[in-house]
Tab-separated table of C-alpha atoms in Angstrom:
chain	number	residue	atom	x	y	z
A	234	MET	CA	0.000	0.000	0.000
A	235	LYS	CA	2.809	2.394	0.836
A	236	LYS	CA	4.477	1.607	-2.453
A	237	ASN	CA	1.325	2.339	-4.407
A	238	SER	CA	0.809	5.554	-2.454
A	239	PHE	CA	4.354	6.658	-3.207
A	240	PHE	CA	3.953	6.046	-6.950
A	241	ASP	CA	0.564	7.787	-6.951
A	242	TYR	CA	2.103	10.787	-5.229
A	243	LEU	CA	5.023	10.783	-7.690
A	244	THR	CA	2.665	10.577	-10.674
A	245	GLN	CA	0.530	13.461	-9.397
A	246	SER	CA	3.659	15.530	-8.702
A	247	LEU	CA	4.996	14.948	-12.209
A	248	LEU	CA	1.615	15.808	-13.741
A	249	GLY	CA	1.442	19.004	-11.691
A	250	ALA	CA	4.988	19.977	-12.674
A	251	GLY	CA	4.206	19.253	-16.334
A	252	ALA	CA	1.053	21.383	-16.198
A	253	LEU	CA	3.043	24.228	-14.597
A	254	ILE	CA	5.743	24.015	-17.281
A	255	VAL	CA	3.106	24.051	-20.056
A	256	ALA	CA	1.425	27.109	-18.488
A	257	ILE	CA	4.776	28.936	-18.238
A	258	LEU	CA	5.601	28.135	-21.864
A	259	PHE	CA	2.134	29.283	-22.958
A	260	PHE	CA	2.434	32.669	-21.241
A	261	PHE	CA	5.992	33.052	-22.551
A	262	ALA	CA	4.706	32.363	-26.077
A	263	LEU	CA	2.000	35.010	-25.642
A	264	TYR	CA	4.589	37.499	-24.397
A	265	LYS	CA	6.902	36.792	-27.350
A	266	ILE	CA	4.148	36.263	-29.927
A	267	ARG	CA	5.589	38.780	-32.417
A	268	ASP	CA	9.045	37.215	-32.340
A	269	ILE	CA	7.514	33.757	-32.739
A	270	ILE	CA	5.452	34.916	-35.745
A	271	THR	CA	8.596	36.422	-37.302
A	272	ILE	CA	10.508	33.165	-36.812
A	273	ILE	CA	7.618	31.141	-38.283
A	274	GLY	CA	7.417	33.528	-41.236
A	275	SER	CA	11.149	33.163	-41.926
A	276	PHE	CA	10.883	29.381	-41.701
A	277	LEU	CA	7.908	29.333	-44.085
A	278	ASN	CA	9.829	31.568	-46.499
A	279	ILE	CA	12.603	28.973	-46.581
A	280	LEU	CA	10.047	26.206	-47.191
A	281	MET	CA	8.197	28.153	-49.897
A	282	PRO	CA	9.569	26.099	-52.856
A	283	LEU	CA	8.389	22.904	-51.135
A	284	ILE	CA	4.977	24.490	-50.457
A	285	TYR	CA	4.630	25.564	-54.098
A	286	GLY	CA	5.686	22.076	-55.173
A	287	LEU	CA	3.053	20.457	-52.969
A	288	ILE	CA	0.346	22.802	-54.295
A	289	ILE	CA	1.311	22.164	-57.937
A	290	THR	CA	1.413	18.405	-57.318
A	291	PHE	CA	-1.966	18.521	-55.598
A	292	LEU	CA	-3.555	20.341	-58.566
A	293	LEU	CA	-1.901	18.281	-61.324
A	294	SER	CA	-2.185	14.815	-59.749
A	295	PRO	CA	-5.725	14.079	-61.082
A	296	LEU	CA	-4.612	14.745	-64.689
A	297	CYS	CA	-1.427	12.731	-64.153
A	298	ASN	CA	-3.423	9.771	-62.790
A	299	LYS	CA	-5.791	9.822	-65.785
A	300	VAL	CA	-2.918	9.964	-68.285
A	301	GLU	CA	-1.176	7.128	-66.472
A	302	GLY	CA	-4.356	5.038	-66.606
A	303	LEU	CA	-4.628	5.586	-70.366
A	304	LEU	CA	-0.990	4.639	-70.913
A	305	GLU	CA	-1.495	1.480	-68.853
A	306	ARG	CA	-4.060	0.349	-71.432
A	307	TRP	CA	-2.162	1.504	-74.516
A	308	ILE	CA	1.376	0.219	-73.768
A	309	PRO	CA	1.524	-3.591	-73.997
A	310	GLN	CA	2.599	-5.578	-70.961
A	311	SER	CA	5.819	-7.543	-70.784
A	312	GLU	CA	6.762	-10.021	-68.063
A	313	LYS	CA	10.506	-9.425	-68.326
A	314	LYS	CA	10.303	-5.647	-68.453
A	315	GLY	CA	7.470	-4.996	-66.019
A	316	ARG	CA	9.452	-2.559	-63.892
A	317	GLN	CA	10.797	-0.701	-66.920
A	318	ARG	CA	7.275	-0.458	-68.296
A	319	ARG	CA	5.967	1.095	-65.063
A	320	THR	CA	8.860	3.568	-65.013
A	321	LEU	CA	8.234	4.513	-68.653
A	322	ILE	CA	4.506	5.001	-68.087
A	323	ARG	CA	5.078	7.096	-64.988
A	324	GLY	CA	7.703	9.275	-66.705
A	325	LEU	CA	5.545	9.830	-69.789
A	326	SER	CA	2.479	10.711	-67.726
A	327	VAL	CA	4.408	13.233	-65.599
A	328	ALA	CA	6.084	14.769	-68.669
A	329	PHE	CA	2.760	15.104	-70.495
A	330	THR	CA	1.068	16.630	-67.440
A	331	VAL	CA	3.800	19.199	-66.758
A	332	LEU	CA	4.145	20.172	-70.436
A	333	SER	CA	0.367	20.549	-70.776
A	334	ALA	CA	0.234	22.807	-67.715
A	335	LEU	CA	3.161	24.930	-68.948
A	336	ILE	CA	1.708	25.283	-72.453
A	337	PHE	CA	-1.664	26.290	-71.024
A	338	VAL	CA	-0.146	28.926	-68.728
A	339	ILE	CA	2.128	30.314	-71.468
A	340	LEU	CA	-0.722	30.541	-73.985
A	341	LEU	CA	-2.924	32.226	-71.385
A	342	LEU	CA	-0.235	34.795	-70.614
A	343	VAL	CA	0.570	35.424	-74.282
A	344	LEU	CA	-3.087	35.901	-75.204
A	345	VAL	CA	-4.226	37.856	-72.149
A	346	LEU	CA	-1.298	39.980	-70.909
A	347	PRO	CA	-0.741	42.154	-74.039
A	348	GLN	CA	-4.434	42.985	-74.348
A	349	PHE	CA	-4.709	43.418	-70.586
A	350	PHE	CA	-1.910	45.997	-70.461
A	351	GLY	CA	-3.291	47.572	-73.642
A	352	SER	CA	-6.658	48.040	-71.950
A	353	VAL	CA	-4.992	49.560	-68.880
A	354	LEU	CA	-2.949	52.003	-70.996
A	355	ASN	CA	-6.038	52.903	-73.013
A	356	LEU	CA	-7.886	53.597	-69.768
A	357	ILE	CA	-5.075	55.867	-68.540
A	358	ASN	CA	-4.972	57.764	-71.838
A	359	ASN	CA	-8.734	58.254	-71.794
A	360	ILE	CA	-8.835	59.799	-68.300
A	361	PRO	CA	-9.297	63.383	-69.663
A	362	THR	CA	-12.080	62.200	-71.984
A	363	ILE	CA	-13.715	60.325	-69.109
A	364	SER	CA	-13.532	63.457	-66.955
A	365	GLU	CA	-15.218	65.523	-69.678
A	366	THR	CA	-17.886	62.844	-70.110
A	367	ILE	CA	-18.638	62.904	-66.384
A	368	THR	CA	-18.837	66.696	-66.452
A	369	HIS	CA	-21.294	66.733	-69.392
A	370	TRP	CA	-23.311	63.956	-67.732
A	371	ILE	CA	-23.598	65.961	-64.510
A	372	GLU	CA	-24.538	69.124	-66.405
A	373	ASN	CA	-27.260	67.318	-68.349
A	374	ALA	CA	-28.556	65.667	-65.187
A	375	ILE	CA	-28.949	68.982	-63.335
A	376	SER	CA	-30.059	71.065	-66.336
A	377	SER	CA	-33.696	70.937	-65.207
A	378	ALA	CA	-32.878	71.737	-61.573
A	379	SER	CA	-32.987	75.140	-59.931
A	380	PRO	CA	-30.025	77.527	-60.325
A	381	GLU	CA	-29.125	77.154	-56.637
A	382	THR	CA	-29.007	73.355	-56.956
A	383	GLN	CA	-26.915	73.599	-60.114
A	384	GLU	CA	-24.477	75.923	-58.385
A	385	GLN	CA	-24.175	73.631	-55.350
A	386	VAL	CA	-23.601	70.515	-57.491
A	387	LEU	CA	-21.002	72.237	-59.683
A	388	GLU	CA	-19.259	73.591	-56.594
A	389	LEU	CA	-19.193	70.091	-55.083
A	390	TYR	CA	-17.796	68.675	-58.323
A	391	GLU	CA	-15.071	71.329	-58.429
A	392	ASN	CA	-14.169	70.625	-54.800
A	393	VAL	CA	-13.903	66.908	-55.543
A	394	GLY	CA	-11.720	67.639	-58.573
A	395	SER	CA	-9.472	69.932	-56.535
A	396	TYR	CA	-9.197	67.320	-53.797
A	397	LEU	CA	-8.228	64.637	-56.301
A	398	GLN	CA	-5.655	66.917	-57.904
A	399	GLU	CA	-4.115	67.716	-54.510
A	400	TRP	CA	-4.139	64.023	-53.596
A	401	VAL	CA	-2.314	63.123	-56.811
A	402	GLU	CA	0.287	65.893	-56.323
A	403	ASN	CA	0.847	65.541	-52.570
A	404	THR	CA	0.223	61.828	-51.932
A	405	LEU	CA	0.235	59.679	-55.062
A	406	LEU	CA	3.276	61.159	-56.815
A	407	PRO	CA	5.523	61.044	-53.679
A	408	GLN	CA	4.495	57.417	-53.158
A	409	ILE	CA	5.308	56.603	-56.785
A	410	GLN	CA	8.717	58.260	-56.380
A	411	SER	CA	9.414	56.231	-53.251
A	412	MET	CA	8.298	53.074	-55.060
A	413	LEU	CA	10.623	53.894	-57.967
A	414	GLY	CA	13.401	54.496	-55.459
A	415	SER	CA	12.895	51.026	-54.045
A	416	VAL	CA	12.354	49.353	-57.408
A	417	SER	CA	15.379	47.139	-56.792
A	418	VAL	CA	13.627	45.671	-53.748
A	419	GLY	CA	10.538	44.950	-55.841
A	420	LEU	CA	12.635	43.317	-58.559
A	421	LEU	CA	14.374	41.162	-55.964
A	422	GLY	CA	10.984	40.120	-54.616
A	423	LEU	CA	9.767	39.263	-58.122
A	424	LEU	CA	12.934	37.291	-58.827
A	425	ASN	CA	12.540	35.470	-55.520
A	426	LEU	CA	8.941	34.580	-56.454
A	427	LEU	CA	10.025	33.286	-59.870
A	428	LYS	CA	12.822	31.289	-58.228
A	429	ASN	CA	10.385	29.708	-55.773
A	430	LEU	CA	7.948	28.882	-58.580
A	431	ILE	CA	10.659	27.271	-60.723
A	432	LEU	CA	11.987	25.274	-57.768
A	433	GLY	CA	8.417	24.376	-56.839
A	434	LEU	CA	7.823	23.058	-60.362
A	435	VAL	CA	10.981	20.926	-60.105
A	436	VAL	CA	9.867	19.646	-56.688
A	437	SER	CA	6.431	18.814	-58.101
A	438	VAL	CA	8.024	16.724	-60.879
A	439	TYR	CA	9.914	14.616	-58.337
A	440	LEU	CA	6.813	14.350	-56.146
A	441	MET	CA	4.610	13.186	-59.022
A	442	ILE	CA	7.170	10.641	-60.178
A	443	SER	CA	7.473	9.150	-56.678
A	444	ARG	CA	3.965	9.954	-55.434
A	445	LYS	CA	2.896	6.310	-55.066
A	446	LYS	CA	6.068	5.462	-53.145
A	447	PHE	CA	5.593	8.466	-50.841
A	448	LEU	CA	1.938	7.533	-50.275
A	449	ALA	CA	2.923	3.953	-49.426
A	450	GLN	CA	5.571	5.172	-46.963
A	451	SER	CA	3.094	7.602	-45.362
A	452	ARG	CA	0.512	4.841	-44.911
A	453	LYS	CA	3.133	2.510	-43.451
A	454	LEU	CA	4.180	5.196	-40.978
A	455	LEU	CA	0.529	5.884	-40.111
A	456	TYR	CA	-0.252	2.262	-39.281
A	457	SER	CA	2.999	1.905	-37.348
A	458	ILE	CA	1.980	4.740	-35.002
A	459	PHE	CA	-1.776	4.133	-34.666
A	460	SER	CA	-3.861	1.016	-34.332
A	461	ALA	CA	-5.506	-0.471	-37.424
A	462	LYS	CA	-8.896	0.965	-36.420
A	463	TRP	CA	-7.637	4.512	-35.953
A	464	GLY	CA	-5.396	4.179	-39.010
A	465	ASN	CA	-8.451	3.383	-41.134
A	466	HIS	CA	-10.287	6.419	-39.720
A	467	ILE	CA	-7.365	8.781	-40.338
A	468	LEU	CA	-6.790	7.418	-43.851
A	469	TRP	CA	-10.471	7.840	-44.710
A	470	LEU	CA	-10.403	11.398	-43.331
A	471	CYS	CA	-7.336	12.292	-45.429
A	472	ARG	CA	-9.056	10.961	-48.545
A	473	GLU	CA	-12.177	13.016	-47.791
A	474	ILE	CA	-10.125	16.187	-47.271
A	475	SER	CA	-8.148	15.610	-50.479
A	476	ASP	CA	-11.265	14.865	-52.557
A	477	THR	CA	-13.112	17.898	-51.162
A	478	PHE	CA	-10.248	20.285	-51.932
A	479	GLN	CA	-9.512	18.856	-55.376
A	480	ASP	CA	-13.156	18.798	-56.460
A	481	PHE	CA	-13.753	22.344	-55.262
A	482	LEU	CA	-10.540	24.067	-56.359
A	483	LEU	CA	-10.205	22.410	-59.766
A	484	GLY	CA	-13.915	22.749	-60.454
A	485	LYS	CA	-13.900	26.408	-59.435
A	486	ILE	CA	-10.866	27.170	-61.620
A	487	VAL	CA	-12.476	25.528	-64.671
A	488	ASP	CA	-15.799	27.251	-63.949
A	489	SER	CA	-14.136	30.677	-63.622
A	490	LEU	CA	-12.163	30.136	-66.826
A	491	ILE	CA	-15.364	29.314	-68.717
A	492	ILE	CA	-17.129	32.379	-67.277
A	493	GLY	CA	-14.201	34.630	-68.252
A	494	VAL	CA	-14.197	33.317	-71.839
A	495	ILE	CA	-17.992	33.669	-72.174
A	496	CYS	CA	-17.790	37.220	-70.766
A	497	TYR	CA	-15.075	38.135	-73.292
A	498	ILE	CA	-17.043	36.687	-76.228
A	499	GLY	CA	-20.228	38.460	-75.103
A	500	MET	CA	-18.473	41.805	-74.704
A	501	CYS	CA	-16.870	41.463	-78.154
A	502	ILE	CA	-20.257	40.724	-79.707
A	503	MET	CA	-21.801	43.758	-77.975
A	504	ARG	CA	-18.693	45.838	-78.827
A	505	LEU	CA	-18.104	46.944	-75.252
A	506	PRO	CA	-14.721	48.516	-74.366
A	507	TYR	CA	-12.030	46.992	-72.123
A	508	ALA	CA	-13.204	43.457	-72.960
A	509	VAL	CA	-10.005	41.641	-71.900
A	510	LEU	CA	-9.510	43.701	-68.740
A	511	ILE	CA	-13.100	43.307	-67.553
A	512	SER	CA	-13.329	39.614	-68.513
A	513	THR	CA	-10.110	38.900	-66.595
A	514	VAL	CA	-11.487	40.634	-63.506
A	515	ILE	CA	-14.812	38.760	-63.803
A	516	GLY	CA	-13.039	35.409	-64.232
A	517	ILE	CA	-10.622	35.888	-61.317
A	518	THR	CA	-13.218	37.155	-58.852
A	519	ASN	CA	-15.580	34.331	-59.831
A	520	ILE	CA	-13.188	31.948	-58.036
A	521	ILE	CA	-14.536	33.391	-54.776
A	522	PRO	CA	-17.892	31.762	-53.989
A	523	TYR	CA	-20.977	33.860	-53.232
A	524	PHE	CA	-19.175	37.245	-53.030
A	525	GLY	CA	-17.021	36.821	-56.144
A	526	PRO	CA	-19.581	37.835	-58.813
A	527	LEU	CA	-20.529	40.939	-56.816
A	528	ILE	CA	-16.878	41.889	-56.205
A	529	GLY	CA	-16.103	41.715	-59.923
A	530	MET	CA	-19.325	43.253	-61.172
A	531	ILE	CA	-19.282	46.521	-59.201
A	532	PRO	CA	-15.899	48.017	-60.268
A	533	THR	CA	-16.223	46.863	-63.887
A	534	THR	CA	-19.699	48.403	-64.169
A	535	LEU	CA	-18.399	51.670	-62.706
A	536	LEU	CA	-15.538	51.591	-65.231
A	537	LEU	CA	-17.990	51.302	-68.128
A	538	LEU	CA	-20.194	53.959	-66.536
A	539	THR	CA	-17.399	56.483	-67.078
A	540	VAL	CA	-17.516	55.654	-70.812
A	541	SER	CA	-21.244	55.336	-71.445
A	542	PRO	CA	-24.197	54.800	-69.064
A	543	ALA	CA	-25.993	52.801	-71.773
A	544	GLN	CA	-23.013	50.468	-72.193
A	545	ALA	CA	-22.725	50.107	-68.421
A	546	LEU	CA	-26.403	49.144	-68.168
A	547	THR	CA	-26.012	46.665	-71.041
A	548	PHE	CA	-22.986	45.100	-69.368
A	549	LEU	CA	-24.745	44.947	-65.986
A	550	ILE	CA	-27.717	43.083	-67.465
A	551	PHE	CA	-25.357	40.757	-69.364
A	552	VAL	CA	-23.288	39.927	-66.262
A	553	LEU	CA	-26.402	39.333	-64.127
A	554	ILE	CA	-27.710	36.874	-66.734
A	555	LEU	CA	-24.271	35.253	-66.977
A	556	GLN	CA	-24.051	34.799	-63.211
A	557	GLN	CA	-27.519	33.238	-63.133
A	558	VAL	CA	-26.490	30.807	-65.885
A	559	ASP	CA	-23.307	30.028	-63.959
A	560	GLY	CA	-25.101	29.546	-60.650
A	561	ASN	CA	-27.886	27.357	-62.019
A	562	ILE	CA	-26.336	25.521	-64.996
A	563	ILE	CA	-22.544	25.746	-65.426
A	564	GLY	CA	-21.509	25.726	-61.751
A	565	PRO	CA	-23.643	22.740	-60.634
A	566	ARG	CA	-22.552	20.757	-63.710
A	567	ILE	CA	-18.854	21.266	-62.919
A	568	LEU	CA	-18.811	21.457	-59.120
A	569	GLY	CA	-21.773	19.179	-58.369
A	570	THR	CA	-22.049	18.755	-54.595
A	571	ALA	CA	-18.381	19.384	-53.894
A	572	THR	CA	-18.988	20.883	-50.458
A	573	GLY	CA	-22.595	20.182	-49.520
A	574	LEU	CA	-22.789	23.392	-47.440
A	575	SER	CA	-25.854	25.590	-47.234
A	576	SER	CA	-25.691	29.244	-48.269
A	577	PHE	CA	-25.466	30.367	-44.626
A	578	TRP	CA	-22.364	28.262	-43.926
A	579	VAL	CA	-20.752	29.328	-47.226
A	580	LEU	CA	-21.288	32.977	-46.255
A	581	SER	CA	-19.954	32.337	-42.730
A	582	SER	CA	-16.824	30.598	-44.041
A	583	LEU	CA	-16.133	33.487	-46.441
A	584	ILE	CA	-16.470	36.071	-43.677
A	585	ILE	CA	-14.297	34.152	-41.193
A	586	PHE	CA	-11.494	32.946	-43.460
A	587	GLY	CA	-11.584	36.055	-45.661
A	588	GLY	CA	-11.118	38.237	-42.592
A	589	MET	CA	-8.218	36.066	-41.393
A	590	PHE	CA	-6.344	35.349	-44.647
A	591	GLY	CA	-7.721	37.776	-47.250
A	592	PHE	CA	-8.269	36.643	-50.851
A	593	VAL	CA	-6.600	33.245	-50.302
A	594	GLY	CA	-8.819	32.656	-47.272
A	595	MET	CA	-11.939	33.409	-49.315
A	596	VAL	CA	-10.849	30.837	-51.926
A	597	ILE	CA	-9.896	27.985	-49.579
A	598	GLY	CA	-12.305	28.875	-46.761
A	599	VAL	CA	-15.290	26.986	-48.217
A	600	PRO	CA	-13.568	23.579	-48.612
A	601	ILE	CA	-11.893	23.933	-45.195
A	602	PHE	CA	-15.236	24.742	-43.595
A	603	ALA	CA	-16.816	21.815	-45.446
A	604	VAL	CA	-14.252	19.438	-43.925
A	605	ILE	CA	-14.838	20.893	-40.450
A	606	TYR	CA	-18.604	20.596	-40.965
A	607	ASP	CA	-18.271	16.925	-41.939
A	608	LEU	CA	-16.093	16.223	-38.883
A	609	VAL	CA	-18.644	17.864	-36.579
A	610	GLN	CA	-21.439	15.867	-38.221
A	611	MET	CA	-19.533	12.613	-37.705
A	612	GLY	CA	-18.863	13.514	-34.068
A	613	VAL	CA	-22.517	14.354	-33.434
A	614	LYS	CA	-23.631	11.121	-35.116
A	615	TYR	CA	-21.227	9.055	-33.006
A	616	LEU	CA	-22.337	10.692	-29.734
A	617	LEU	CA	-26.035	10.271	-30.587
A	618	GLU	CA	-25.460	6.594	-31.329
A	619	LEU	CA	-23.583	6.303	-28.041
A	620	HIS	CA	-26.550	7.867	-26.190
A	621	GLN	CA	-29.059	5.766	-28.184
A	622	LEU	CA	-30.855	8.825	-29.557
A	623	PRO	CA	-32.298	9.493	-33.048
A	624	GLN	CA	-30.082	11.155	-35.641
A	625	ASP	CA	-32.676	12.844	-37.907
A	626	SER	CA	-32.772	16.590	-37.322
A	627	HIS	CA	-36.521	16.921	-37.933
A	628	VAL	CA	-37.224	14.786	-34.851
A	629	TYR	CA	-35.810	17.586	-32.662
A	630	GLU	CA	-37.782	20.452	-34.236
A	631	ASN	CA	-40.723	20.500	-31.782
A	632	MET	CA	-39.296	18.430	-28.923
A	633	ASP	CA	-39.414	19.317	-25.239
A	634	TYR	CA	-37.491	16.490	-23.589
A	635	VAL	CA	-36.201	12.922	-23.974
A	636	ASP	CA	-37.766	10.015	-22.100
A	637	LEU	CA	-34.946	8.509	-20.058
A	638	GLU	CA	-36.429	5.000	-20.073
A	639	THR	CA	-37.479	4.583	-23.714
A	640	ARG	CA	-34.835	7.001	-25.146
A	641	THR	CA	-37.517	8.604	-27.317
A	642	VAL	CA	-38.071	12.286	-28.118
A	643	LEU	CA	-41.243	13.634	-26.503
A	644	GLN	CA	-43.310	16.756	-26.946
A	645	LYS	CA	-45.323	18.481	-24.254
A	646	VAL	CA	-49.049	19.049	-25.001
A	647	LYS	CA	-51.272	21.386	-23.003
A	648	LYS	CA	-54.475	20.133	-21.372
A	649	GLY	CA	-57.650	20.603	-23.343
A	650	LYS	CA	-55.896	21.276	-26.627
A	651	LYS	CA	-57.870	19.696	-29.442
A	652	GLU	CA	-55.149	19.771	-32.078
A	653	ASP	CA	-53.276	16.515	-32.452
A	654	ARG	CA	-49.535	17.299	-32.221
A	655	ARG	CA	-48.217	13.799	-32.598
A	656	THR	CA	-44.920	13.397	-34.372
A	657	GLU	CA	-42.784	10.469	-35.262
A	658	GLU	CA	-40.617	8.624	-32.763
A	659	SER	CA	-37.028	7.893	-33.491
A	660	SER	CA	-38.098	4.476	-34.784
A	661	GLY	CA	-40.613	6.033	-37.193
A	662	GLU	CA	-43.741	4.664	-35.404
A	663	LYS	CA	-46.584	6.797	-34.026
A	664	LYS	CA	-47.779	6.118	-30.468
A	665	GLU	CA	-50.263	7.944	-28.302
A	666	LYS	CA	-50.446	8.167	-24.510
A	667	PRO	CA	-53.719	8.219	-22.538
A	668	GLU	CA	-55.706	11.451	-22.663
A	669	SER	CA	-55.475	11.865	-18.874
A	670	GLU	CA	-51.725	12.552	-19.140
A	671	ASN	CA	-50.160	15.869	-20.016
A	672	TYR	CA	-47.604	14.442	-22.478
A	673	ARG	CA	-47.891	12.891	-25.874
A	674	GLN	CA	-45.124	10.853	-27.389
A	675	GLU	CA	-43.410	12.170	-30.494
């Protein structure tokens, strides 16, 4: 007994000391949070090529797997050269995937960038014309107003023009000069980004070539640490997370590309200005669910409003129709039920992750929230099964309490009420208690 008491005391002492050490480390981390964030940022900057490589591999793996499956059927099998055949198929599939991605990106840049910069330069050159158009539009709008109103509006317009001129001279131009002074820093940052992308592409090639080996090693490590039961759960969860992200991100990229192309074709047919610039903005912002169409539509409509109100109205109607077609036809066909979230949870995920991580958070927030939602659903289902309670949500809509003996959901009914408020039990049957009682079984 004394020996057991001694070991119990020692165990409690060690646990208490461990808890105290953890608390001290936690408060120290809070006190040095800025230094810790700086260290983490520096470490992530070092790992950036690996991160880019993982992202590229994650996006290109579905295409690589499909190409490899086709080559498996096309290249004849050989018993003596089975290993060489697998190596050849894997190398050809990776080479085809990487070359296809590079050709697509290069063609996109060659076709879009010149016209994009041309549209921007055209917009800058047309600023005086746009200013005159706005002035004539304001004068025509207030022509039927009283002289006092006309004078007040023109005075307000002149004040706004003076403010903008002062802002350009005193704020914008000094900032541009400082930016030009630090152009070497910007070039170094751009070169560093290009270096990370090139290294990331090289890393992705090695990852795709050895992806099956790495997956096998990861699974072996998983089952060596956890039991077979928990290993199966974790492996299933990783597959669900991967499928959710791939289905959503790839589907959203393809959907946004289609919307951008349709917008460009429609604007060319209607002969609207800045077709490439506006279509690029519409396509990129369409990647963001729910808010994306609105984010892209407002500034582009205002841009066309400076050219012609009629063209702006035409474009607005066209984009609204295009977004309805995307939301009801194109999007569901491509994305399907990639997330399974309701509109409320999509909006919540955009607000939370967008506020935390900006544009990237708004793009990846929906699939992350979908994974969290599925995990919570699985946890709730497991706990309800453990408590022997029904899992259908509609059973709990009008409930008041759970019968502890029968484990059924019950609803309280007032005395003398004529309306029958019976609802289904968890088993789906309908039972009724005697009229003398104040409760009726749901």
